Structures are given as C-alpha cells and as structure tokens.
PDB file of C-alpha atoms in Angstrom:
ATOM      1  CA  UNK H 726     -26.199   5.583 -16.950  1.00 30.00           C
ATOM      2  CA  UNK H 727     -22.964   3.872 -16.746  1.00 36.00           C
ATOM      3  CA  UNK H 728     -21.335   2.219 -14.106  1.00 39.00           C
ATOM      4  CA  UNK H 729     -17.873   3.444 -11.377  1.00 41.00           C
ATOM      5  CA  UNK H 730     -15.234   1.550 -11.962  1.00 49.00           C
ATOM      6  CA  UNK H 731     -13.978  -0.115  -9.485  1.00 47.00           C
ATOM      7  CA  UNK H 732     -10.664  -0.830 -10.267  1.00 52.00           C
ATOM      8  CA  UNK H 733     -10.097   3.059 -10.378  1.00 51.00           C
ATOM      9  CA  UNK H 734     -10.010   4.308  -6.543  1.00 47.00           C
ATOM     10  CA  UNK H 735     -10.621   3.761  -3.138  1.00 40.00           C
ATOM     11  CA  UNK H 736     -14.123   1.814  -3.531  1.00 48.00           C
ATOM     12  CA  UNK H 737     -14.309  -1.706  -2.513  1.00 49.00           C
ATOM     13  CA  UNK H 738     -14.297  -4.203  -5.352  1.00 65.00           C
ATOM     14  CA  UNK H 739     -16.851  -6.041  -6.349  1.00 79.00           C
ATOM     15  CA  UNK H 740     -18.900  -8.924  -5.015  1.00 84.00           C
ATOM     16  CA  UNK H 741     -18.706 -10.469  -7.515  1.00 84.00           C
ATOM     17  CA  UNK H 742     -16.034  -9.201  -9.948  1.00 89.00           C
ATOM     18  CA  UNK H 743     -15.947 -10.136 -13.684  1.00 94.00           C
ATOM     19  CA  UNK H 744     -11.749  -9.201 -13.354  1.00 95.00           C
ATOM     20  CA  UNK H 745     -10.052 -12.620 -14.385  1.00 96.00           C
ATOM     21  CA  UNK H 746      -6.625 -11.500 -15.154  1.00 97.00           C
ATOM     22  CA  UNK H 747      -4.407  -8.087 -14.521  1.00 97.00           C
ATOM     23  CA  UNK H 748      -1.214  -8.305 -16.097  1.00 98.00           C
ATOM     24  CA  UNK H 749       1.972  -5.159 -16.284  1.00 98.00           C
ATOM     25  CA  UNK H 750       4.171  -5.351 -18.416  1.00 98.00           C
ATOM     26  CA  UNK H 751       7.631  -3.182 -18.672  1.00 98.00           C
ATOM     27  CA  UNK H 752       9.900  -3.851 -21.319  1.00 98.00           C
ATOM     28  CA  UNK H 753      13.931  -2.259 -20.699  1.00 97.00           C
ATOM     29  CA  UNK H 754      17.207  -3.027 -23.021  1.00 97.00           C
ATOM     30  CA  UNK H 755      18.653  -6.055 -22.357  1.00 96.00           C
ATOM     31  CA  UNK H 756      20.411  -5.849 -19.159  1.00 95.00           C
ATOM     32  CA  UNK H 757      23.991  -6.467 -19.734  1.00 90.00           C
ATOM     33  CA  UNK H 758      25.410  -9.331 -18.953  1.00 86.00           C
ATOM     34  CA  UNK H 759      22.033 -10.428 -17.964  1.00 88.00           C
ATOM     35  CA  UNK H 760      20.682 -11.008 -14.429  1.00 92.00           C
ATOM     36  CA  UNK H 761      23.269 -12.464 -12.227  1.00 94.00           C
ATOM     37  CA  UNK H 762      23.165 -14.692  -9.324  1.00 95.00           C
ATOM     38  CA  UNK H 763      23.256 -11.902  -6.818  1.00 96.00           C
ATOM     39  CA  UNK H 764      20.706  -9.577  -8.587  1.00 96.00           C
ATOM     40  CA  UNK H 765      18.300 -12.354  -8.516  1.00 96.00           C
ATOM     41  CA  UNK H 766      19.122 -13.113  -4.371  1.00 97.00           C
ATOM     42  CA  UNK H 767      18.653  -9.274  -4.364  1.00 97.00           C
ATOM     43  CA  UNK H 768      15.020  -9.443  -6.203  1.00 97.00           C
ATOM     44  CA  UNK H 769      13.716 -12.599  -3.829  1.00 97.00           C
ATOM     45  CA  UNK H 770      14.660 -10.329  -0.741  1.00 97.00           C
ATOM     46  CA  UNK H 771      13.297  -7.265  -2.166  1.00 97.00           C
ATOM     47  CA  UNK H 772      10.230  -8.658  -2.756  1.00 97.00           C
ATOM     48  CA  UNK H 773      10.245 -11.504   0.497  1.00 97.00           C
ATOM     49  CA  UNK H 774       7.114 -10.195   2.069  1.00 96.00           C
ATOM     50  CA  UNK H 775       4.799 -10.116  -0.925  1.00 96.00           C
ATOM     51  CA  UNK H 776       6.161 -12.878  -2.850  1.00 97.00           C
ATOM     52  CA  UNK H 777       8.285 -15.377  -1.380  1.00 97.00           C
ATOM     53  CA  UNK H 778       8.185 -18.191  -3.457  1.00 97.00           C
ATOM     54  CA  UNK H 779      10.835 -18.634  -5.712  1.00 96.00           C
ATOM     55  CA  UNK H 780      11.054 -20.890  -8.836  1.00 91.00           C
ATOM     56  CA  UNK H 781      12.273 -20.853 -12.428  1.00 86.00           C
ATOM     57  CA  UNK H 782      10.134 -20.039 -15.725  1.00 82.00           C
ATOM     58  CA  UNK H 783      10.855 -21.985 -18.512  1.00 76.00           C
ATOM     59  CA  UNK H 784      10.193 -19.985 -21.622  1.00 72.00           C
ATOM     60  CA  UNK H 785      10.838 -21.642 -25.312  1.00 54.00           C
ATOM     61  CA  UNK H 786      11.712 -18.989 -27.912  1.00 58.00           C
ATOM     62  CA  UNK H 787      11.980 -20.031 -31.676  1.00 63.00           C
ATOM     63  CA  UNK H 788      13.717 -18.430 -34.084  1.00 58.00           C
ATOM     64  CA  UNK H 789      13.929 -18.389 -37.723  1.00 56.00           C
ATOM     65  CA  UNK H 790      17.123 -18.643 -39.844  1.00 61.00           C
ATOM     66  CA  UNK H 791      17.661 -15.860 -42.424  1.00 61.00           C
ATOM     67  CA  UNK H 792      18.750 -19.245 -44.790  1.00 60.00           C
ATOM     68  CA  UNK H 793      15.039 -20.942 -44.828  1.00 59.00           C
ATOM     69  CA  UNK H 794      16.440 -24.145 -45.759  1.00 64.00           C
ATOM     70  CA  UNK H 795      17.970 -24.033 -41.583  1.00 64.00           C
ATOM     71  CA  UNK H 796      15.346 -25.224 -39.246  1.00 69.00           C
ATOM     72  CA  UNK H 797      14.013 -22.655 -36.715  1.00 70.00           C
ATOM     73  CA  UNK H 798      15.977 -22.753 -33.938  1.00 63.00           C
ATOM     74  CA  UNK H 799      14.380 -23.100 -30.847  1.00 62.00           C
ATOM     75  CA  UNK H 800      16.254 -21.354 -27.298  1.00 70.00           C
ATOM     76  CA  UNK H 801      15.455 -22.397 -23.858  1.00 71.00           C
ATOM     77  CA  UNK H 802      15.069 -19.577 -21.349  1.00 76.00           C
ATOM     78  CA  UNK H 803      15.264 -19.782 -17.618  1.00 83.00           C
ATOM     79  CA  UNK H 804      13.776 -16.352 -15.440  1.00 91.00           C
ATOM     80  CA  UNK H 805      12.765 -16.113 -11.681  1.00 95.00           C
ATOM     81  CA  UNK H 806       9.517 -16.184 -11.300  1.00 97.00           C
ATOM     82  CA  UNK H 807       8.185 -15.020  -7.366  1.00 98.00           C
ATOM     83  CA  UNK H 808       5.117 -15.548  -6.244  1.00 97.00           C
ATOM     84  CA  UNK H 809       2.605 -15.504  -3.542  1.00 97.00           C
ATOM     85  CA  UNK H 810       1.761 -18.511  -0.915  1.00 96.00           C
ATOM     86  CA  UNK H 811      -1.881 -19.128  -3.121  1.00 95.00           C
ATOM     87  CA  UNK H 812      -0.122 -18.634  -6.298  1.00 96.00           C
ATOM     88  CA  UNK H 813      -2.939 -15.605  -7.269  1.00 96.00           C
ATOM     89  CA  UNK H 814       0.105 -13.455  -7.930  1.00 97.00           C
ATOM     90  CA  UNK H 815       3.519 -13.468  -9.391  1.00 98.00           C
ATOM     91  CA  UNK H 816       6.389 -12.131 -10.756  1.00 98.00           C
ATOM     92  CA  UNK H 817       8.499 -12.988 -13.408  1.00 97.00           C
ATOM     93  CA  UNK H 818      11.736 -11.291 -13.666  1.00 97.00           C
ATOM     94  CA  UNK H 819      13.828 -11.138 -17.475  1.00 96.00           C
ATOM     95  CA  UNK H 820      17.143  -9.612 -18.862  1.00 95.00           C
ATOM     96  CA  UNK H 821      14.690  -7.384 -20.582  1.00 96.00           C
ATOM     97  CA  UNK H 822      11.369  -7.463 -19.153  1.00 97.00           C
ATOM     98  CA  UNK H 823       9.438  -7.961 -15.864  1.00 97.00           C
ATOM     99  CA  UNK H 824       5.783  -8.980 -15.525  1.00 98.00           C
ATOM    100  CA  UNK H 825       3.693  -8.624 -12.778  1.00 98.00           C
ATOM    101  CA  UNK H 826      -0.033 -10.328 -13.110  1.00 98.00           C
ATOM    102  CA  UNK H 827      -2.629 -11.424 -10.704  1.00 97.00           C
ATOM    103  CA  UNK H 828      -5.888 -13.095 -10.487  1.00 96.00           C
ATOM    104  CA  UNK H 829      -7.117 -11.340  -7.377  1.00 95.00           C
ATOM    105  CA  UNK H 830      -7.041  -7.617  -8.363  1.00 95.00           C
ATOM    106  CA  UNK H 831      -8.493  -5.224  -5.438  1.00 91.00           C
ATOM    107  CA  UNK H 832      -8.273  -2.313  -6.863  1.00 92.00           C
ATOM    108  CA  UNK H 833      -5.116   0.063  -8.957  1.00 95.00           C
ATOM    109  CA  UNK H 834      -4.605   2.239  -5.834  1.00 93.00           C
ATOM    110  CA  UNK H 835      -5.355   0.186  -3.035  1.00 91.00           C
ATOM    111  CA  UNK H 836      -3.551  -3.352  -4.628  1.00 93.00           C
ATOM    112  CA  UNK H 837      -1.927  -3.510  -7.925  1.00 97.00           C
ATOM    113  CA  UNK H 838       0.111  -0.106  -8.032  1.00 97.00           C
ATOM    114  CA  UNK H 839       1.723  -0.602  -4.840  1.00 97.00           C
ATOM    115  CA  UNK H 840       3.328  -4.031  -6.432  1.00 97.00           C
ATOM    116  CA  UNK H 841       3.887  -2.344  -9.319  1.00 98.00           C
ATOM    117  CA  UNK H 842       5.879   0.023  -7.125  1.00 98.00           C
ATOM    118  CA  UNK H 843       7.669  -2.277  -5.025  1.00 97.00           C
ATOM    119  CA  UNK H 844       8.934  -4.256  -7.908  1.00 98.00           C
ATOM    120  CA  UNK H 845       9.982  -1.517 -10.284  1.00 98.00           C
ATOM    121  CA  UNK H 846      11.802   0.071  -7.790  1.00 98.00           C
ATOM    122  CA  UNK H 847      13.714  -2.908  -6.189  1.00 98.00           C
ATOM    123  CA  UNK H 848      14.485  -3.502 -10.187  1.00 97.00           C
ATOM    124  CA  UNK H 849      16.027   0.257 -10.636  1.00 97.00           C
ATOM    125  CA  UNK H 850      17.891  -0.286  -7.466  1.00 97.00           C
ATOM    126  CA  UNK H 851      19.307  -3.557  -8.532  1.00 97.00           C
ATOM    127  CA  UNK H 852      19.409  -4.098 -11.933  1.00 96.00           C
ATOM    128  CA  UNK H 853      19.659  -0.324 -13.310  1.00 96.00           C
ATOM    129  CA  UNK H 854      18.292  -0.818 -16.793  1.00 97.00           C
ATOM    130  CA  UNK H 855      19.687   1.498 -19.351  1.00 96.00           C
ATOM    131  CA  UNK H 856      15.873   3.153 -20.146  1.00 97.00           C
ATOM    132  CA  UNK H 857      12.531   2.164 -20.568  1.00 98.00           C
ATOM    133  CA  UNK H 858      11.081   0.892 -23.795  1.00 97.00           C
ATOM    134  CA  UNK H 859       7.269  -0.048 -23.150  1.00 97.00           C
ATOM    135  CA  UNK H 860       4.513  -0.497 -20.670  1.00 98.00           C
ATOM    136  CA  UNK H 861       1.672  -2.393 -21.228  1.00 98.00           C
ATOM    137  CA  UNK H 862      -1.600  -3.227 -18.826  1.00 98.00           C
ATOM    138  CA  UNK H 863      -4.051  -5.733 -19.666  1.00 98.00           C
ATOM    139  CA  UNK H 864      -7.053  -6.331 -17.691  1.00 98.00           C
ATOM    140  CA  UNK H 865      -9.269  -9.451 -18.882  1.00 98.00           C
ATOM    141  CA  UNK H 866     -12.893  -9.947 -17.969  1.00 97.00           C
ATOM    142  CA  UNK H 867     -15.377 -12.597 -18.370  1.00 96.00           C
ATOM    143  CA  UNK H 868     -18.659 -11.638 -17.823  1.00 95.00           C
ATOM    144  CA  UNK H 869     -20.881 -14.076 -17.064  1.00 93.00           C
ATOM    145  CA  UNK H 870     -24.926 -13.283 -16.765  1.00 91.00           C
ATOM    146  CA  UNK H 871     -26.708 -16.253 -15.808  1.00 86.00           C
ATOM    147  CA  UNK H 872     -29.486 -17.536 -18.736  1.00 77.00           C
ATOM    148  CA  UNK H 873     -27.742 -15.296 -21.464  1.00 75.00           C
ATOM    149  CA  UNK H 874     -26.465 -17.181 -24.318  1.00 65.00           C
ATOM    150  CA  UNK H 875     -23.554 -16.272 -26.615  1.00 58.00           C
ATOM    151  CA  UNK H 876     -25.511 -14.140 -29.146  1.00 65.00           C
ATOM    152  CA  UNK H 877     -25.877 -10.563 -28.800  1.00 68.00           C
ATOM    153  CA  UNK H 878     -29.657 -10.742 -27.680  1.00 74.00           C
ATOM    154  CA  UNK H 879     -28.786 -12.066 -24.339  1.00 81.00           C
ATOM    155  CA  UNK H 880     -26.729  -9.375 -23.342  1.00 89.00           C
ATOM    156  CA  UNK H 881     -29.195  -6.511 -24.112  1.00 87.00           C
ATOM    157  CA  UNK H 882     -29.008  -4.467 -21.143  1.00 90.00           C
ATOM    158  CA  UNK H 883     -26.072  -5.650 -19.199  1.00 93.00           C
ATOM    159  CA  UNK H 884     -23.609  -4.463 -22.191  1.00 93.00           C
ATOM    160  CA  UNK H 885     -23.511  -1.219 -24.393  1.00 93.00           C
ATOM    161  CA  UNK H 886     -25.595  -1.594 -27.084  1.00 90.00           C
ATOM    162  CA  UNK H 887     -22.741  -0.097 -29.669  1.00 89.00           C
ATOM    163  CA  UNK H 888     -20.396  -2.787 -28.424  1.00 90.00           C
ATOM    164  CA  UNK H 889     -23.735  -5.336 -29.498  1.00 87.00           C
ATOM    165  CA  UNK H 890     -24.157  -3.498 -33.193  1.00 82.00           C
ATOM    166  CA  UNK H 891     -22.185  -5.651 -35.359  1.00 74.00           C
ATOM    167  CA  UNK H 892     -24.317  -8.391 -34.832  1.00 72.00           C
ATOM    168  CA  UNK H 893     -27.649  -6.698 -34.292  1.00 72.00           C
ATOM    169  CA  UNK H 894     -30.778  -8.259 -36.244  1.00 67.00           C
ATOM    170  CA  UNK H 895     -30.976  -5.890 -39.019  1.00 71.00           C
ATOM    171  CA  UNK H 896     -27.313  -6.888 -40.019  1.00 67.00           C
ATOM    172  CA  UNK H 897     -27.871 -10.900 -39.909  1.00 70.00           C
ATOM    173  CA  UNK H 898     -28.475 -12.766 -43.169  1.00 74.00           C
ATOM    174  CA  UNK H 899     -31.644 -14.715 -43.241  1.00 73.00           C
ATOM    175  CA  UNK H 900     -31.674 -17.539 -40.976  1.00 70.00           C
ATOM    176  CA  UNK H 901     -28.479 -16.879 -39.251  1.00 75.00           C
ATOM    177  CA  UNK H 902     -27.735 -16.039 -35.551  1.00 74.00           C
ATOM    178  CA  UNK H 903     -24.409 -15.288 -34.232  1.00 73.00           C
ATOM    179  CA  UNK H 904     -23.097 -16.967 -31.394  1.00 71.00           C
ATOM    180  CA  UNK H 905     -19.526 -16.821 -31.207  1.00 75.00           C
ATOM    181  CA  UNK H 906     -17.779 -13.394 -32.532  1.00 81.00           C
ATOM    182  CA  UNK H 907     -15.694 -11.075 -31.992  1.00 87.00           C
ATOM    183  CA  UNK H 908     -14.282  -7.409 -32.277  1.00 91.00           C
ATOM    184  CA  UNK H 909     -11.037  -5.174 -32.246  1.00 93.00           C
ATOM    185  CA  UNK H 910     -11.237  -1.407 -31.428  1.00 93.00           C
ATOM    186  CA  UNK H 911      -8.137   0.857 -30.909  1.00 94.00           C
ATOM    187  CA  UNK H 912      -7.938   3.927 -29.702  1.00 94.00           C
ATOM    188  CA  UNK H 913      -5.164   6.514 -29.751  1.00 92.00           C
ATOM    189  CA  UNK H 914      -5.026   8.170 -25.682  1.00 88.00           C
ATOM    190  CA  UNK H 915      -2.512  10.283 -24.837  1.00 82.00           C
ATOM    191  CA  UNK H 916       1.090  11.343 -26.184  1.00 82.00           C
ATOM    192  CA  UNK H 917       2.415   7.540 -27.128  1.00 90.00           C
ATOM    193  CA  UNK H 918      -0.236   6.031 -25.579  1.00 94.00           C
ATOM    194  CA  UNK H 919      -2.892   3.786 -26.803  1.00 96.00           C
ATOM    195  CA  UNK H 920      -5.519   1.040 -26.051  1.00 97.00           C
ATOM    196  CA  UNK H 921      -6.355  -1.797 -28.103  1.00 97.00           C
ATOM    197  CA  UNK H 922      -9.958  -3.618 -26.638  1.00 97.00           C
ATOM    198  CA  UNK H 923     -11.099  -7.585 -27.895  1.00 96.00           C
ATOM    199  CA  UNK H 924     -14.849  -8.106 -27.052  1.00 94.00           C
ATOM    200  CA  UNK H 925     -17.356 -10.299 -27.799  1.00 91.00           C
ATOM    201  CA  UNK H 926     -19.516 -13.386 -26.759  1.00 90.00           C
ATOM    202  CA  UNK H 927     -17.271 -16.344 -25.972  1.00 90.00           C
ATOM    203  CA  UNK H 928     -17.908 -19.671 -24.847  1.00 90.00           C
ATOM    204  CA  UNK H 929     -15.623 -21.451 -22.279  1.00 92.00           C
ATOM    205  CA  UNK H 930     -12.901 -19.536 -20.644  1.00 94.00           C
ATOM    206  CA  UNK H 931     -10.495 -16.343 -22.004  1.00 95.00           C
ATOM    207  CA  UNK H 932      -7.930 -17.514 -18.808  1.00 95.00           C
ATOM    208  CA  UNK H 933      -7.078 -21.249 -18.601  1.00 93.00           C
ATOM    209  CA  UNK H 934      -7.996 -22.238 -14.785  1.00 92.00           C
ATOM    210  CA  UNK H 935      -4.806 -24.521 -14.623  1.00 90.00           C
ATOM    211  CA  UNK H 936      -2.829 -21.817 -15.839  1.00 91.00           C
ATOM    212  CA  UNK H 937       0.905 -21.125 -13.518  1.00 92.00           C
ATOM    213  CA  UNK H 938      -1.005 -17.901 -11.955  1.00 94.00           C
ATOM    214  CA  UNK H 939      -4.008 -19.660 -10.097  1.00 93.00           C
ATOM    215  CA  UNK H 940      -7.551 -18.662 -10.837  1.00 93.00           C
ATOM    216  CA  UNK H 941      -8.602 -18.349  -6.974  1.00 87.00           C
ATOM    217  CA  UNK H 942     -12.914 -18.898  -7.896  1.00 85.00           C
ATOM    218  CA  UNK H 943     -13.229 -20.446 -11.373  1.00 90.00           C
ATOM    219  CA  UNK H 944     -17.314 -19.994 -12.603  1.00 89.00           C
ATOM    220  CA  UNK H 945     -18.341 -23.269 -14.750  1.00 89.00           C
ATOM    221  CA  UNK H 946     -17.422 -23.110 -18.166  1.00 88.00           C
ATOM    222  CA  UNK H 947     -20.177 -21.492 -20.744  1.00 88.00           C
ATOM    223  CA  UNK H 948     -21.007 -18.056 -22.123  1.00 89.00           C
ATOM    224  CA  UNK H 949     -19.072 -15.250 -21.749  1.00 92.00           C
ATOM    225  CA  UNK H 950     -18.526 -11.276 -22.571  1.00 93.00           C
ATOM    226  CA  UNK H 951     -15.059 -10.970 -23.130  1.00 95.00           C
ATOM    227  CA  UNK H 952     -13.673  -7.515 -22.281  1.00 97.00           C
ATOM    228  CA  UNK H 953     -10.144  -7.745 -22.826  1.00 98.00           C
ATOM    229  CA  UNK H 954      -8.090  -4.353 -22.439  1.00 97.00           C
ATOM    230  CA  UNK H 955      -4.840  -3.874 -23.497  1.00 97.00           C
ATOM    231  CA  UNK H 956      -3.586  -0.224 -22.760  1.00 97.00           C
ATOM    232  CA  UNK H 957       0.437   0.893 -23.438  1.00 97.00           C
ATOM    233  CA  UNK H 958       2.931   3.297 -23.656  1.00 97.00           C
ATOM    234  CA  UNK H 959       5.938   2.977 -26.113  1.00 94.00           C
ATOM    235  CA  UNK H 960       8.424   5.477 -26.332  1.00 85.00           C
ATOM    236  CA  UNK H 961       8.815   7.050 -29.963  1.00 78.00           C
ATOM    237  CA  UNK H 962      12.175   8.206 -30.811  1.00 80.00           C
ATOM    238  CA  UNK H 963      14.084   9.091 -27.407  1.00 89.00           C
ATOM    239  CA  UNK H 964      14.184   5.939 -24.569  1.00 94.00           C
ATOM    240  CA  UNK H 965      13.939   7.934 -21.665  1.00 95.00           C
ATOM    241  CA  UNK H 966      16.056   6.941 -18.583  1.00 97.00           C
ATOM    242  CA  UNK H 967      14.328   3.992 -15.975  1.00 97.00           C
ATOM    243  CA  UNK H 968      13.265   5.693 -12.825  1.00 97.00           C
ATOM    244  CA  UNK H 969      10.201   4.058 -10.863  1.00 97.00           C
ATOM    245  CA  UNK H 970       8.567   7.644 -10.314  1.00 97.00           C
ATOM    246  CA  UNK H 971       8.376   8.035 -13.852  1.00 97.00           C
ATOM    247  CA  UNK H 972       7.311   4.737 -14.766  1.00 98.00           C
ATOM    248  CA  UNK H 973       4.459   4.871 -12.190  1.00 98.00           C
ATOM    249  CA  UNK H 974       3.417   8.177 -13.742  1.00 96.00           C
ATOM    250  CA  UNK H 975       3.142   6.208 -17.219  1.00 96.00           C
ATOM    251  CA  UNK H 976       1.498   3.431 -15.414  1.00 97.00           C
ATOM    252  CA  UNK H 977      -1.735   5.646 -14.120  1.00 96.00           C
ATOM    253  CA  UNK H 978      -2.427   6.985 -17.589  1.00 95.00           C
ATOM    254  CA  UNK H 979      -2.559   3.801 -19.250  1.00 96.00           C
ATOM    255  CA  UNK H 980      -4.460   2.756 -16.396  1.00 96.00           C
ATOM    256  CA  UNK H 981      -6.730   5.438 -16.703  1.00 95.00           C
ATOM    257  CA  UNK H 982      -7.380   4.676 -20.666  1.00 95.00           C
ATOM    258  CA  UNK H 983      -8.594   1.020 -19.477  1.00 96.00           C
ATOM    259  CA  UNK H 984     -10.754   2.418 -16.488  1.00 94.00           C
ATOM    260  CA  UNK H 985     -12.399   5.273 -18.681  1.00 94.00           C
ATOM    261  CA  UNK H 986     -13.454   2.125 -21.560  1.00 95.00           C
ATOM    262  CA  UNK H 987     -14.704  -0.007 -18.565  1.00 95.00           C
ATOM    263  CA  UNK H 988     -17.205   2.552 -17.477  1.00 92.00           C
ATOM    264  CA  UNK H 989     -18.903   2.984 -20.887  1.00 93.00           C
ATOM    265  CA  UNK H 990     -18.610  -0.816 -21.579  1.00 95.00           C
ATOM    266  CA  UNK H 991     -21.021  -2.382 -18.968  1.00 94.00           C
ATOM    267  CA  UNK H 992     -24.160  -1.204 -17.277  1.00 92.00           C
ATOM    268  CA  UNK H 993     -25.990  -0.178 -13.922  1.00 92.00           C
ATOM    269  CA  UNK H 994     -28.097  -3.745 -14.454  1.00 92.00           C
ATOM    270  CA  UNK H 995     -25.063  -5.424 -14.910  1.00 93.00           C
ATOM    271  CA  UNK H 996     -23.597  -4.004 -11.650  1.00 91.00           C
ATOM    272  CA  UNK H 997     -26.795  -4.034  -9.954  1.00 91.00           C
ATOM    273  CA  UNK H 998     -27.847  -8.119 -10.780  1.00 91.00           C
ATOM    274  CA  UNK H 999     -24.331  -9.794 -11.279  1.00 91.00           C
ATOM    275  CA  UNK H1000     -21.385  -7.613  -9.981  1.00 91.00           C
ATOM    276  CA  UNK H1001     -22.637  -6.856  -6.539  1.00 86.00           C
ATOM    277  CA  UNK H1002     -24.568  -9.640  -5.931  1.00 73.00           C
ATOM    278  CA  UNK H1003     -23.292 -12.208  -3.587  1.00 53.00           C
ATOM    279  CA  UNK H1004     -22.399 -15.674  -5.050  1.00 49.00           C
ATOM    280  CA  UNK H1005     -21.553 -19.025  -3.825  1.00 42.00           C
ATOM    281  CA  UNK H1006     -17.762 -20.177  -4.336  1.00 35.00           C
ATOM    282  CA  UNK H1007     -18.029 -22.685  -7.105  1.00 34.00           C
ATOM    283  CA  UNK H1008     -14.627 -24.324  -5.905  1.00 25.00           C
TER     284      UNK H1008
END
C-alpha cells in the first residue's frame, strides 16, 4: 500500500518531512519597458505582510556571439527579491518571470497556493503581462533512512521497488555494487502538461544549506533518496492572456501530476518509521 500525500490537502504535514525545496515558476513576455520603480514599490506593498524584506538579486547571464571568435558576453541583472523575516521563503520578481520557492512547505492548499495567489495576482494587477508562457513546480526531497547506505539494498522497503530495478542484483556485473546513480523518467499528464522526475541514491545534499532561501533544519550530510519533481505547463501554439484564476487552475494540475508520483514513490514503512516520527532539530 502506498502512502497520502501530504502536500495534497488539508492533512497536517509531516513530522518529519523529506520536502527540502518547493519552487513555482511562471514565465510571461518580457514586460515592456521592464519593471519600473513604482511597479516594484507596488510589489513590496502588495506582498508587505508575507514578505517584507526587500533586496536585490544579482543574476549573471552569458551570452554567446553568433561570430565565435567574440568572447561570450556576460550581462549583469538586478530583480527584487522579497522575502520572509527567517529567509524560508522568497520571491524574486523579473521583466519576464517570477519565482516563488520555500523551504518550509505546509501543504499546496493550506500554504503554498495561497502565495502563489497573492503574488500572481498583485503581478496581473501591476505589471499586466501580455500572456502566459510556462509554469513549472518543482518539489525536491531528500530522504534520509537512518543505517541505509547509497545502494539500492538499503532502501528495500521504504522506496518502490521499480524505482530500485535498474540497479537490482541480477543487473550488476560481477563484483560491482552501485552506490551513487541516478534516473530520468518523463511522463506526458494532461493537455501541455508534463512531469519530468530525477531519483536515485545520493550522497551529501540535492539543496545547498547556505543557499539565499534558508534551509530552516539541515539533517547531517550522507545518504540520500533523491526525489526531485519537476511538473509544467507550456502553452503550444496560442499564449493565452495572464489572469491569476487561470493560472491557479494550471497550477493545481501540475500540482496534482507531482502529488499523484509522490504517492506511488515511497512507502507505508517509510511514513510509518521516518516521516512521522518525531526527530531532534539537528541545528
């Protein structure tokens, strides 16, 4: 039997959640003219009681001449980036993008689509993009059993076996044992939608504990499951208008993709002895 997600309704979340990183992203035509000084005042107030921390994200983009004998030109970019008081969630705002992410996920209905509400909203009121050109939600988990190691034996039980079957013992070579590997499924949802999934054993950590989005409990660093979902919508040949109704619409089937893979992925015993069982802070 396979487990409820959590991350789908009104259950609390787990005690111990493997959920490192939630990220949205919604991708729009370059705003024209790109975001002025009074649409970003407008954002910080829009979103003031959720996250009112302002500061600026310095992103480096290079680009490649068509004349390879040019050196690739490398552009400094400056966004608004808002974000909570313990710097577990934030916002960063572009001339064609926004991206909300968070390291303390409590659930899609109870948490993470109201933000996703406020934000595209305050953006359609603001800003008025000219459409909508993707969505994308990625959820990242590392699962972390205490005593099992990074080859597939150790996570007999707590993972679905098919996920385990590329590296099972009657497809190792003679005096070989996997460790470290990895694989890549993608499935086709709905209408324009898809899901692309990285799993595997890993060693370490999938999300960098100093990263700008703070990691608010950080497990010591060792073997992992990596579950790493990566669900979108892209529009085809029509970019349909940007209304926040819509896009929330689009938002709960591609959330619904990642949910539905979660519950086949991992196990009762994996709820039952790690998930809901109460751990010490390791901070």
């Amino acid at each position: 039997m396979v487990i409820a997600d959590r991350r789908a309704g009104s259950t609390p979340p787990f005690l111990n959640p493997p959920l490192v990183l939630t990220v949205l992203e919604i991708r729009y035509p370059e705003i024209a003219g790109g975001l002025t000084d009074a649409a970003v005042a407008a954002m910080k107030e829009a979103v003031r009681d959720s996250l009112p921390v302002m500061a600026p994200q310095i992103e480096h983009q290079i680009g490649v001449p068509i004349n390879s004998a040019m050196p690739p030109q490398v552009e400094q970019r400056s966004s608004p980036r808002f974000c909570a008081r313990d710097q577990a969630t934030a916002l960063v705002v572009r001339s064609d993008a926004l991206v909300l992410e968070t390291t303390v996920y409590a659930g899609w209905v109870e948490h993470f689509r109201p933000l996703a509400k406020q934000v595209t909203e305050a953006l359609e009121r603001i800003c008025a993009p000219d459409g909508l050109l993707r969505i994308g939600l990625r959820y990242i988990d590392e699962i972390r059993v205490p005593d099992a190691g990074g080859g597939p034996d150790g996570w007999d039980g707590y993972i679905n076996p098919r996920l385990l079957a590329a590296a099972a013992a009657d497809l190792r070579p003679d005096g070989m044992n996997p460790t470290t590997w990895q694989g890549l499924i993608q499935y086709q949802t709905e209408a324009s939608c898809a899901l692309n999934v990285r799993y595997g054993p890993q060693e370490g950590y999938a999300v960098d504990p100093q990263g700008p989005t703070r990691r608010k409990s950080v497990a010591p660093a060792g073997p992992y499951f990596l579950l790493d979902s990566d669900a979108f919508w892209s529009g085809d040949d029509e970019i349909p208008e940007f209304a926040a109704d819509g896009i929330l619409e689009l938002c709960d089937q591609v959330h619904q993709a990642a949910s539905d893979f979660f519950k086949i992925a991992v196990t009762d015993r994996l709820r039952a002895e790690v998930f809901d069982q109460h751990t010490k802070d390791p901070t």
